[in-house]
Amino acid sequence: MKAWILDPAQRGLPLHVRIQRAVRQLILDGALDAGSALPASRALATSLGVSRDTVEAAYGQLHAEGFIDRRSGSGSFVAAGARRLGGRGTTRRSPAAPQPLRLSQRGASLYRNGGIRDFPAPRPFVPGVPETRNFPLATWERLQRQVLKEWGSAALLHSPAQGVAPLRSAIADYVNLERGAHASAERVLVLTSSQQALYLCAHVLLDAGERIFVEDPAYHGARKAFEAAGLECVPVPVDAEGMRVDLLRNATPSARAVYLTPSHQFPSGATLALQRRLEIIEWARQNQAWIIEDDYDSEFHYAGRPTACVQGLDPHQRTIYIGTFTKSLFPGLRIGFMLLPAQLLAPMTTARTLLDGHSAPIPQLTLARFMEGGHFGAYVRAMRAIYCERRDVLATLVRRHLKDFVEPRVPDGGMQMPCVFIRDIPEQAAIEAARRAGIELLGLSGLHARSKQANAGFLMGFAAHAPAELEVAVKKLAQVLRGLAP
């Protein structure tokens, strides 16, 4: 027992807790059988070199948990109920071989297609991570204090499942003005993320086994969400004008939905041409299908104003528009939203309540004031200029230092730049070597359902790092690739 108590792994625990756990483990292992007498508290305290009060505290907790009985004048004994503890024996047993894990089909799919992500300070070139050092924290703090002063303890309660009314109104006004949407506060559903929106679409709109058209290449988070729901993802090629919508018309059988990133196709950066937007709206009308429009970073378009969203062009209410503030503001905000056709609002809101009930009200109310006061628009305009500069700096650095290895595909917008290998360098080996060097790249081939090898390369996020930081990282990456090049 003394060795267990002195174990370095237990040093963070108070002495009486260590003693209590040591005795409990002896009982669980069967080394102390039911009815066995425990050492007197004074004797055990002397043996362990601790105070009697410490041992008494340990015995008191064991008694409260039902592991021992304490009899006045007789001492402490292992409780009779300990006889029924599973796995007991007269000696410590070797751990049994673990049984094969059995998950449901959907659980296995979630596990297979998911992955645990850590979110430390962003490493160079992680895609989709915004700059946060420029965020106006003082303004946000002031607005949050206003919220708490005005709302008081009411801000500590649950928010409506659909989201607080001020934020839904601010979102509707914003997407109407900036994205050409047809929105009203009544049709906005506030969520924790765009990934939650994709999960809801996959489970509410389609049944397992049904088909959904997905861009090829595609955003990996969307494909994983759809596959985890048991959907059949049908890849549709992308060219310089976005998804090849013409291929949808002749597909047999057709699909119940199509997933698009029309503003900046992920990962190519292509913008879906207007004619194709109109064609996909007509396809959805004819097939009574749904268009899932993921407008994940449309705020950051560097060549004029972005094209109006598909939802604003759709008169038939077949488009679900998904937006997020993770990219435009900061990841820790955890607020996204859907703009829904009227008939989907109740089903989607009900389904959302089964996931997490509601979004935290204080951040919602603060964001509403941030948008109403014009701070959101001013911040996005400032960051658009910064990101545009960083895109251009990265393109120059890649052409200067990585010209022997990759060809950059400079996008008109977004927060990441695809680079395609022009040398025979194993993509996975490059990604792993870069990670060891402190650089995080996203491989391109894994985003393609077809022609994976022909599209080997990586995606380089540029938004979160200043020009000098980008230069250091690109030079380090050049060394990595030089060591892998044939």
mmCIF file of C-alpha atoms in Angstrom, residues 4 22 56 67 87 108 120 136 157 177 199 280 304 331 365 396 439 466:
data_model
loop_
_atom_site.group_PDB
_atom_site.id
_atom_site.type_symbol
_atom_site.label_atom_id
_atom_site.label_comp_id
_atom_site.label_asym_id
_atom_site.label_seq_id
_atom_site.Cartn_x
_atom_site.Cartn_y
_atom_site.Cartn_z
ATOM 1 C CA TRP A 4 0.991 2.866 -4.219
ATOM 2 C CA ALA A 22 -5.228 2.243 -2.102
ATOM 3 C CA GLU A 56 -9.625 8.375 9.796
ATOM 4 C CA PHE A 67 -16.619 -0.551 1.054
ATOM 5 C CA GLY A 87 -13.949 -9.286 -11.142
ATOM 6 C CA ALA A 108 -18.785 3.134 -36.854
ATOM 7 C CA PRO A 120 -3.818 24.889 -30.417
ATOM 8 C CA PRO A 136 -11.267 44.572 -31.621
ATOM 9 C CA LEU A 157 -31.037 31.371 -19.198
ATOM 10 C CA LEU A 177 -27.537 43.402 -48.266
ATOM 11 C CA TYR A 199 -25.219 17.234 -39.970
ATOM 12 C CA ILE A 280 -28.859 24.063 -60.788
ATOM 13 C CA GLY A 304 -14.713 42.942 -57.030
ATOM 14 C CA PRO A 331 -13.253 30.300 -34.169
ATOM 15 C CA LEU A 365 -26.605 39.048 -28.098
ATOM 16 C CA THR A 396 5.202 35.395 -54.451
ATOM 17 C CA ILE A 439 3.924 23.100 -40.548
ATOM 18 C CA ALA A 466 1.710 37.896 -41.155
#
